[in-house]
Coordinates of C-alpha atoms in Angstrom, one line a residue:
Chain A
X1 CA 7.6 -79.2 -21.1
X2 CA 6.6 -75.7 -20.3
X3 CA 7.0 -72.8 -22.8
X4 CA 10.5 -71.4 -22.9
X5 CA 10.8 -67.9 -21.5
X6 CA 12.9 -66.9 -24.5
X7 CA 13.1 -68.6 -27.9
X8 CA 15.1 -67.5 -30.9
X9 CA 14.3 -69.2 -34.2
X10 CA 16.6 -68.9 -37.2
X11 CA 17.4 -65.4 -36.1
X12 CA 19.5 -63.2 -38.5
X13 CA 20.3 -59.6 -38.6
X14 CA 21.9 -57.8 -41.5
X15 CA 23.1 -54.2 -41.5
X16 CA 23.6 -52.1 -44.7
X17 CA 23.3 -53.1 -48.3
X18 CA 25.4 -54.2 -51.2
X19 CA 29.1 -53.6 -50.7
X20 CA 28.7 -52.5 -47.1
X21 CA 26.3 -55.2 -46.1
X22 CA 27.3 -56.9 -42.8
X23 CA 25.7 -60.0 -41.5
X24 CA 25.8 -59.5 -37.8
X25 CA 23.9 -62.6 -36.9
X26 CA 23.2 -65.7 -39.0
X27 CA 20.7 -68.5 -38.3
X28 CA 20.7 -68.4 -34.5
X29 CA 18.5 -71.0 -32.7
X30 CA 18.4 -70.8 -28.9
X31 CA 15.9 -71.4 -26.1
X32 CA 16.1 -70.3 -22.5
X33 CA 13.9 -72.0 -20.0
X34 CA 12.6 -70.7 -16.7
X35 CA 15.3 -71.2 -14.1
X36 CA 18.0 -71.1 -16.7
X37 CA 21.0 -68.8 -16.9
X38 CA 22.6 -68.8 -20.4
X39 CA 25.9 -67.1 -21.1
X40 CA 26.9 -65.8 -24.5
X41 CA 30.6 -65.4 -25.2
X42 CA 32.6 -64.4 -28.2
X43 CA 35.1 -61.8 -29.4
X44 CA 34.3 -58.2 -30.1
X45 CA 32.1 -57.9 -33.2
X46 CA 30.9 -61.5 -33.0
X47 CA 27.2 -60.4 -32.6
X48 CA 26.8 -60.8 -28.8
X49 CA 25.2 -57.5 -28.2
X50 CA 23.1 -57.6 -31.3
X51 CA 21.7 -60.9 -30.1
X52 CA 20.7 -59.3 -26.8
X53 CA 19.1 -56.3 -28.5
X54 CA 17.0 -58.6 -30.7
X55 CA 16.0 -60.9 -27.8
X56 CA 14.7 -57.9 -25.9
X57 CA 12.9 -56.4 -28.9
X58 CA 15.2 -53.3 -28.9
X59 CA 16.1 -54.1 -32.5
X60 CA 14.2 -56.1 -35.2
X61 CA 15.7 -59.2 -36.9
X62 CA 16.1 -59.4 -40.7
X63 CA 15.1 -63.0 -40.6
X64 CA 13.7 -65.4 -38.0
X65 CA 11.6 -65.0 -34.9
X66 CA 11.9 -64.0 -31.2
X67 CA 9.4 -65.5 -28.8
X68 CA 9.1 -64.2 -25.2
X69 CA 7.0 -66.5 -23.1
X70 CA 5.5 -68.0 -26.2
X71 CA 4.5 -64.6 -27.8
X72 CA 6.2 -63.7 -31.0
X73 CA 7.4 -60.1 -30.5
X74 CA 8.6 -59.6 -34.0
X75 CA 5.1 -59.3 -35.4
X76 CA 3.7 -57.0 -32.7
X77 CA 2.9 -53.3 -33.1
X78 CA 5.4 -51.0 -31.5
X79 CA 3.0 -50.2 -28.8
X80 CA 2.4 -53.8 -27.9
X81 CA 6.2 -54.5 -28.2
X82 CA 6.9 -51.8 -25.7
X83 CA 4.2 -53.1 -23.3
X84 CA 5.7 -56.6 -23.6
X85 CA 9.2 -55.2 -22.9
X86 CA 7.9 -53.4 -19.8
X87 CA 6.1 -56.4 -18.4
X88 CA 8.3 -59.3 -19.4
X89 CA 11.9 -58.2 -20.0
X90 CA 14.4 -56.5 -17.8
X91 CA 17.8 -55.2 -18.9
X92 CA 21.1 -54.8 -17.1
X93 CA 23.9 -53.0 -18.9
X94 CA 27.5 -52.3 -17.9
X95 CA 26.8 -48.8 -16.9
X96 CA 24.2 -46.0 -17.2
X97 CA 21.8 -48.4 -15.5
X98 CA 20.1 -46.3 -13.0
X99 CA 18.5 -43.0 -13.3
X100 CA 20.6 -40.6 -11.1
X101 CA 17.7 -38.5 -9.9
X102 CA 15.7 -41.4 -8.6
X103 CA 16.4 -43.5 -5.4
X104 CA 17.0 -47.3 -5.6
X105 CA 13.4 -48.1 -4.9
X106 CA 12.1 -45.5 -7.3
X107 CA 14.4 -46.9 -10.0
X108 CA 13.1 -50.4 -9.3
X109 CA 9.5 -49.2 -9.3
X110 CA 9.8 -47.3 -12.6
X111 CA 8.9 -50.0 -15.1
X112 CA 5.7 -50.7 -13.1
X113 CA 4.8 -47.1 -12.9
X114 CA 5.4 -46.7 -16.7
X115 CA 3.0 -49.6 -17.1
X116 CA 0.3 -47.9 -15.2
X117 CA 0.6 -49.4 -11.7
X118 CA -0.2 -47.0 -8.9
X119 CA 2.8 -45.3 -7.2
X120 CA 2.0 -46.9 -3.9
X121 CA 1.7 -50.4 -5.3
X122 CA 4.7 -50.1 -7.5
X123 CA 6.8 -49.0 -4.5
X124 CA 5.7 -51.9 -2.4
X125 CA 6.5 -54.3 -5.3
X126 CA 9.9 -52.7 -5.8
X127 CA 10.7 -52.9 -2.1
X128 CA 9.9 -56.6 -2.3
X129 CA 12.2 -57.0 -5.3
X130 CA 15.1 -55.3 -3.4
X131 CA 14.4 -57.4 -0.3
X132 CA 14.6 -60.6 -2.4
X133 CA 18.2 -59.9 -3.1
X134 CA 18.9 -58.6 0.4
X135 CA 19.4 -54.9 -0.4
X136 CA 16.2 -53.3 1.0
X137 CA 18.5 -51.2 3.2
X138 CA 19.6 -49.3 0.1
X139 CA 16.0 -48.4 -0.9
X140 CA 16.3 -44.7 -0.3
X141 CA 19.8 -44.1 -1.6
X142 CA 20.5 -42.3 -4.9
X143 CA 22.8 -44.0 -7.4
X144 CA 25.8 -41.8 -6.5
X145 CA 25.4 -42.9 -2.9
X146 CA 26.0 -46.5 -3.8
X147 CA 29.0 -48.5 -4.9
X148 CA 29.1 -50.0 -8.5
X149 CA 28.3 -53.4 -7.2
X150 CA 25.3 -52.1 -5.2
X151 CA 24.0 -50.2 -8.3
X152 CA 24.2 -53.4 -10.4
X153 CA 22.2 -55.3 -7.7
X154 CA 19.6 -52.6 -7.8
X155 CA 19.6 -52.9 -11.6
X156 CA 18.9 -56.7 -11.3
X157 CA 16.1 -56.0 -8.8
X158 CA 14.6 -53.6 -11.3
X159 CA 15.0 -56.1 -14.1
X160 CA 13.0 -58.7 -12.2
X161 CA 10.5 -56.4 -10.5
X162 CA 6.9 -57.7 -10.4
X163 CA 6.1 -60.4 -12.8
X164 CA 9.0 -60.1 -15.1
X165 CA 10.9 -63.3 -15.6
X166 CA 13.5 -62.5 -18.2
X167 CA 16.8 -60.6 -17.6
X168 CA 19.1 -59.6 -20.4
X169 CA 22.4 -58.6 -19.1
X170 CA 25.2 -57.1 -21.2
X171 CA 28.6 -57.2 -19.4
X172 CA 26.9 -56.4 -16.1
X173 CA 30.2 -56.9 -14.2
X174 CA 32.4 -55.1 -16.7
X175 CA 33.3 -52.2 -14.5
X176 CA 33.5 -54.1 -11.2
X177 CA 36.4 -55.7 -9.4
X178 CA 36.5 -59.5 -9.1
X179 CA 34.9 -59.9 -5.7
X180 CA 32.1 -57.4 -6.4
X181 CA 31.5 -58.8 -9.8
X182 CA 31.1 -62.2 -8.3
X183 CA 28.6 -60.9 -5.8
X184 CA 26.5 -59.5 -8.7
X185 CA 26.6 -62.9 -10.4
X186 CA 25.6 -64.7 -7.3
X187 CA 22.5 -62.5 -7.2
X188 CA 21.7 -63.3 -10.9
X189 CA 22.3 -67.0 -10.3
X190 CA 20.1 -67.0 -7.2
X191 CA 17.2 -65.2 -9.2
X192 CA 17.5 -67.9 -11.9
X193 CA 17.5 -70.6 -9.3
X194 CA 14.3 -69.0 -8.0
X195 CA 12.7 -69.4 -11.4
X196 CA 13.8 -66.4 -13.6
X197 CA 15.5 -66.8 -16.9
X198 CA 18.6 -64.8 -17.9
X199 CA 20.9 -64.2 -20.8
X200 CA 24.3 -63.0 -19.8
X201 CA 26.7 -61.5 -22.4
X202 CA 30.2 -61.5 -21.2
X203 CA 33.8 -61.8 -22.4
X204 CA 35.0 -63.2 -19.1
X205 CA 34.9 -67.0 -18.8
X206 CA 35.0 -66.8 -15.1
X207 CA 31.6 -65.0 -15.1
X208 CA 30.2 -67.1 -17.9
X209 CA 30.9 -70.2 -15.7
X210 CA 28.0 -69.2 -13.4
X211 CA 25.7 -70.1 -16.3
X212 CA 24.0 -73.4 -16.8
X213 CA 25.0 -73.3 -20.4
X214 CA 27.6 -71.3 -22.4
X215 CA 27.4 -70.6 -26.1
X216 CA 30.1 -69.1 -28.3
X217 CA 29.5 -66.7 -31.1
X218 CA 32.0 -66.0 -33.9
X219 CA 31.3 -63.9 -37.0
X220 CA 27.6 -64.0 -36.2
X221 CA 27.2 -67.8 -35.9
X222 CA 26.9 -70.1 -32.9
X223 CA 30.1 -72.1 -33.1
X224 CA 30.1 -73.9 -29.8
X225 CA 28.1 -74.9 -26.8
X226 CA 28.9 -76.4 -23.5
X227 CA 25.4 -78.0 -23.5
X228 CA 23.0 -78.2 -20.6
X229 CA 24.2 -79.9 -17.5
X230 CA 21.8 -81.5 -15.1
X231 CA 24.0 -82.4 -12.1
X232 CA 27.6 -81.7 -12.6
X233 CA 29.6 -83.6 -10.1
X234 CA 31.7 -84.8 -13.0
X235 CA 34.8 -82.8 -12.1
X236 CA 35.4 -83.8 -8.5
X237 CA 34.6 -87.3 -9.3
X238 CA 37.0 -87.5 -12.2
X239 CA 39.6 -84.8 -12.7
X240 CA 40.3 -83.6 -9.2
X241 CA 39.6 -86.4 -6.8
X242 CA 41.5 -88.7 -9.0
Chain B
X1 CA 53.0 -80.3 -5.3
X2 CA 54.8 -80.2 -2.1
X3 CA 53.5 -82.8 0.3
X4 CA 56.6 -82.3 2.4
X5 CA 55.8 -78.7 3.2
X6 CA 52.1 -79.4 3.6
X7 CA 52.9 -82.0 6.3
X8 CA 55.4 -79.7 8.0
X9 CA 52.7 -77.0 8.1
X10 CA 50.4 -79.4 9.9
X11 CA 53.1 -80.7 12.3
X12 CA 53.9 -77.1 13.1
X13 CA 50.5 -77.0 15.0
X14 CA 51.4 -80.0 17.2
X15 CA 52.5 -83.7 16.9
X16 CA 50.3 -85.9 14.7
X17 CA 50.3 -89.4 13.3
X18 CA 50.0 -90.6 9.7
X19 CA 46.2 -91.0 9.3
X20 CA 45.6 -87.8 11.1
X21 CA 47.9 -85.9 8.7
X22 CA 46.3 -87.4 5.7
X23 CA 42.8 -86.5 6.9
X24 CA 43.8 -82.9 7.8
X25 CA 45.7 -82.3 4.6
X26 CA 42.6 -83.4 2.5
X27 CA 40.2 -81.3 4.5
X28 CA 42.4 -78.2 4.2
X29 CA 42.6 -78.5 0.4
X30 CA 39.1 -79.9 0.0
X31 CA 40.4 -83.2 -1.3
X32 CA 41.8 -81.4 -4.4
X33 CA 45.0 -83.3 -3.9
X34 CA 44.1 -86.7 -2.5
X35 CA 46.9 -88.4 -0.6
X36 CA 47.3 -92.1 0.2
X37 CA 48.6 -93.0 3.5
X38 CA 51.6 -94.6 2.0
X39 CA 52.7 -91.3 0.6
X40 CA 52.3 -89.8 4.0
X41 CA 54.5 -92.4 5.6
X42 CA 57.1 -92.2 2.9
X43 CA 57.2 -88.4 3.3
X44 CA 57.4 -88.7 7.1
X45 CA 60.4 -91.1 6.7
X46 CA 62.2 -88.5 4.5
X47 CA 61.4 -85.7 7.0
X48 CA 62.9 -87.8 9.7
X49 CA 66.0 -88.6 7.6
X50 CA 66.5 -84.9 6.8
X51 CA 66.1 -83.9 10.4
X52 CA 63.0 -81.8 9.7
X53 CA 60.6 -84.0 11.9
X54 CA 61.1 -86.8 14.3
X55 CA 59.1 -89.6 15.9
X56 CA 57.5 -88.5 19.2
X57 CA 56.2 -91.7 20.9
X58 CA 53.1 -93.8 20.4
X59 CA 49.6 -93.7 21.8
X60 CA 47.7 -96.7 23.3
X61 CA 46.5 -97.8 19.9
X62 CA 50.0 -97.9 18.5
X63 CA 49.8 -94.7 16.4
X64 CA 53.3 -93.3 15.9
X65 CA 53.3 -89.5 16.5
X66 CA 55.7 -87.1 14.7
X67 CA 56.8 -83.7 15.8
X68 CA 58.5 -80.9 13.8
X69 CA 62.1 -80.0 14.7
X70 CA 63.6 -76.5 14.7
X71 CA 65.2 -77.2 11.3
X72 CA 61.7 -78.3 10.1
X73 CA 60.3 -75.0 11.3
X74 CA 63.0 -73.0 9.5
X75 CA 62.3 -75.0 6.3
X76 CA 58.6 -74.3 6.6
X77 CA 59.0 -70.6 7.0
X78 CA 61.4 -70.5 4.1
X79 CA 58.7 -72.2 2.0
X80 CA 56.1 -69.6 2.9
X81 CA 58.6 -66.8 2.2
X82 CA 59.6 -68.1 -1.3
X83 CA 57.4 -67.5 -4.3
X84 CA 56.4 -70.7 -6.1
X85 CA 58.2 -71.2 -9.4
X86 CA 56.2 -72.8 -12.2
X87 CA 59.3 -73.3 -14.3
X88 CA 59.9 -76.9 -13.3
X89 CA 56.4 -78.1 -14.0
X90 CA 56.0 -80.5 -16.9
X91 CA 55.6 -78.8 -20.3
X92 CA 52.0 -77.9 -21.0
X93 CA 50.5 -80.6 -23.3
X94 CA 48.0 -78.2 -24.7
X95 CA 50.6 -75.7 -25.8
X96 CA 52.5 -78.6 -27.5
X97 CA 49.3 -79.8 -29.2
X98 CA 48.5 -76.4 -30.7
X99 CA 52.1 -75.8 -31.8
X100 CA 51.8 -79.1 -33.6
X101 CA 48.3 -78.5 -34.9
X102 CA 49.3 -75.2 -36.6
X103 CA 52.2 -76.8 -38.5
X104 CA 50.8 -80.2 -39.5
X105 CA 48.8 -79.9 -42.7
X106 CA 45.2 -81.1 -42.6
X107 CA 44.5 -80.4 -39.0
X108 CA 41.5 -78.2 -38.3
X109 CA 43.2 -76.0 -35.7
X110 CA 40.1 -73.9 -35.2
X111 CA 38.2 -77.0 -34.2
X112 CA 40.9 -78.1 -31.8
X113 CA 40.8 -74.7 -30.1
X114 CA 37.0 -74.7 -29.9
X115 CA 36.7 -78.2 -28.5
X116 CA 39.4 -77.4 -25.9
X117 CA 37.7 -74.1 -24.9
X118 CA 34.2 -75.8 -24.5
X119 CA 35.9 -78.5 -22.4
X120 CA 37.8 -76.0 -20.2
X121 CA 34.6 -74.0 -19.8
X122 CA 32.7 -77.0 -18.6
X123 CA 35.4 -77.6 -16.0
X124 CA 35.2 -73.9 -15.1
X125 CA 31.4 -74.3 -14.6
X126 CA 32.0 -77.3 -12.4
X127 CA 34.5 -75.4 -10.2
X128 CA 32.0 -72.5 -10.0
X129 CA 29.2 -74.9 -8.9
X130 CA 31.5 -76.2 -6.2
X131 CA 32.2 -72.6 -5.2
X132 CA 28.5 -71.9 -4.9
X133 CA 28.2 -74.8 -2.5
X134 CA 31.3 -74.1 -0.5
X135 CA 30.6 -73.0 3.1
X136 CA 31.1 -69.2 3.6
X137 CA 33.6 -69.8 6.4
X138 CA 35.7 -72.3 4.6
X139 CA 38.2 -69.8 3.2
X140 CA 40.9 -72.4 2.6
X141 CA 38.7 -74.5 0.3
X142 CA 37.4 -71.4 -1.5
X143 CA 40.9 -70.1 -2.2
X144 CA 41.9 -73.5 -3.6
X145 CA 38.8 -73.6 -5.9
X146 CA 39.5 -70.0 -7.0
X147 CA 43.0 -71.0 -7.9
X148 CA 41.5 -73.6 -10.3
X149 CA 39.0 -71.0 -11.5
X150 CA 41.6 -68.5 -12.4
X151 CA 43.8 -71.1 -14.1
X152 CA 40.9 -72.3 -16.2
X153 CA 40.1 -68.7 -17.1
X154 CA 43.6 -68.0 -18.1
X155 CA 43.6 -71.0 -20.4
X156 CA 40.4 -69.9 -22.0
X157 CA 41.8 -66.4 -22.6
X158 CA 44.8 -67.9 -24.2
X159 CA 42.6 -70.1 -26.4
X160 CA 40.6 -67.0 -27.5
X161 CA 43.9 -65.3 -28.3
X162 CA 45.0 -68.4 -30.3
X163 CA 41.8 -68.3 -32.3
X164 CA 42.2 -64.7 -33.1
X165 CA 45.8 -65.2 -34.2
X166 CA 44.9 -68.2 -36.4
X167 CA 42.0 -66.2 -38.0
X168 CA 44.4 -63.4 -38.8
X169 CA 47.0 -65.8 -40.3
X170 CA 44.3 -67.4 -42.4
X171 CA 43.3 -64.0 -43.7
X172 CA 46.8 -63.1 -44.9
X173 CA 47.8 -66.6 -46.0
X174 CA 44.7 -68.5 -47.0
X175 CA 46.6 -71.8 -47.6
X176 CA 47.9 -73.5 -44.4
X177 CA 51.6 -73.1 -44.0
X178 CA 53.3 -76.0 -45.7
X179 CA 56.0 -78.0 -43.9
X180 CA 59.4 -76.6 -44.6
X181 CA 61.0 -78.5 -47.5
X182 CA 64.4 -79.9 -46.9
X183 CA 65.8 -79.9 -50.4
X184 CA 64.4 -76.7 -52.0
X185 CA 67.8 -75.0 -51.9
X186 CA 66.5 -72.1 -49.9
X187 CA 66.9 -73.1 -46.2
X188 CA 67.7 -69.6 -45.1
X189 CA 64.6 -67.7 -46.4
X190 CA 63.1 -67.2 -43.0
X191 CA 66.3 -66.7 -41.1
X192 CA 67.7 -64.5 -43.8
X193 CA 64.7 -62.3 -43.8
X194 CA 64.8 -61.9 -40.1
X195 CA 68.5 -61.1 -40.0
X196 CA 68.0 -58.5 -42.8
X197 CA 65.1 -57.0 -40.9
X198 CA 67.2 -56.5 -37.8
X199 CA 70.1 -54.9 -39.5

């Protein structure tokens, strides 16, 4: 079996001390393989967003380890962590995703340029990333010239630009209507089917259902898991077709 | 599920015979509601009896065709005009199960909720996979699937709500609510308090 794209081992995060101590996450073990879309559900305050921050190296765990493509990021220097984030991990948030002063292609090229790629090469790679999800026609538009759904698709293109294979998405469809939200999830699903790995935090079951596997968090613990499904023809065979 | 109106809708597009009706019904609804041909013939018999459709000759292979009557057409349009009422569907087993689970001592209600939610979510994943494979131009099948998707989603939201309600109850009253005793001489505690509160 190949190395998982993301692996969380015994992950815990505690905020505060003494009386005000809050255990935000407790003993989380999770792996996400290439080609896999994992959804994380749970009520507000259950630790969903904390999990995503830790997985992306934006916050440090109190206990446990985070491995991205086999490299433990928890022990790395800040500089190397930042480099790993730029090269391996992409983020999609509910809003504030794109930089308003940059066009779609410039937004998508940004992580590569920050990592030292030449402007010309970064632009070509970013155009390819937009083309992969069928929005190369939006390349020269600024964020305020695009709909919310188009912006989120650009954000996904940026998250997966170049060699990056891991997308961490926090409520990426939160501000979108149901049809537009679905279009964004189709893109995320398609990128995973093409070999990327993604963690999707959502409170909407309808969106989580696009994932291969759904886990539930409550009070910082994993309480439930739909498990991995290889080929799910189960439903039509049993429940619906009778 | 109204087979009667489904068949009337098909007959409205021209005379058809039993096997044809079954096949078309299933292809429109993506086999979500499988019909056997016996149900089709029974329903055609009732439509004939009620004057909503009538036999319309046979072909060379002996298939009996039916065609819709004017009364049938009026019935069909009335069906499309009327909203569907869910009031007469059977009581929801899950609601009954949870209502029982929160009152029977020794039942781990939280586990009941979690198992149900994981199960419903797996169904929702299956529906979503079918949606991914549905042809773009098959709007009828997509809408049927989305109906199932939204129903499953509603159930999951309700289960989340139940979980939160149970957690809140357990915070305020750590011990599970005991069954009401019959002979403790205070049968009106709950009712009395409510009445007082309303006054």
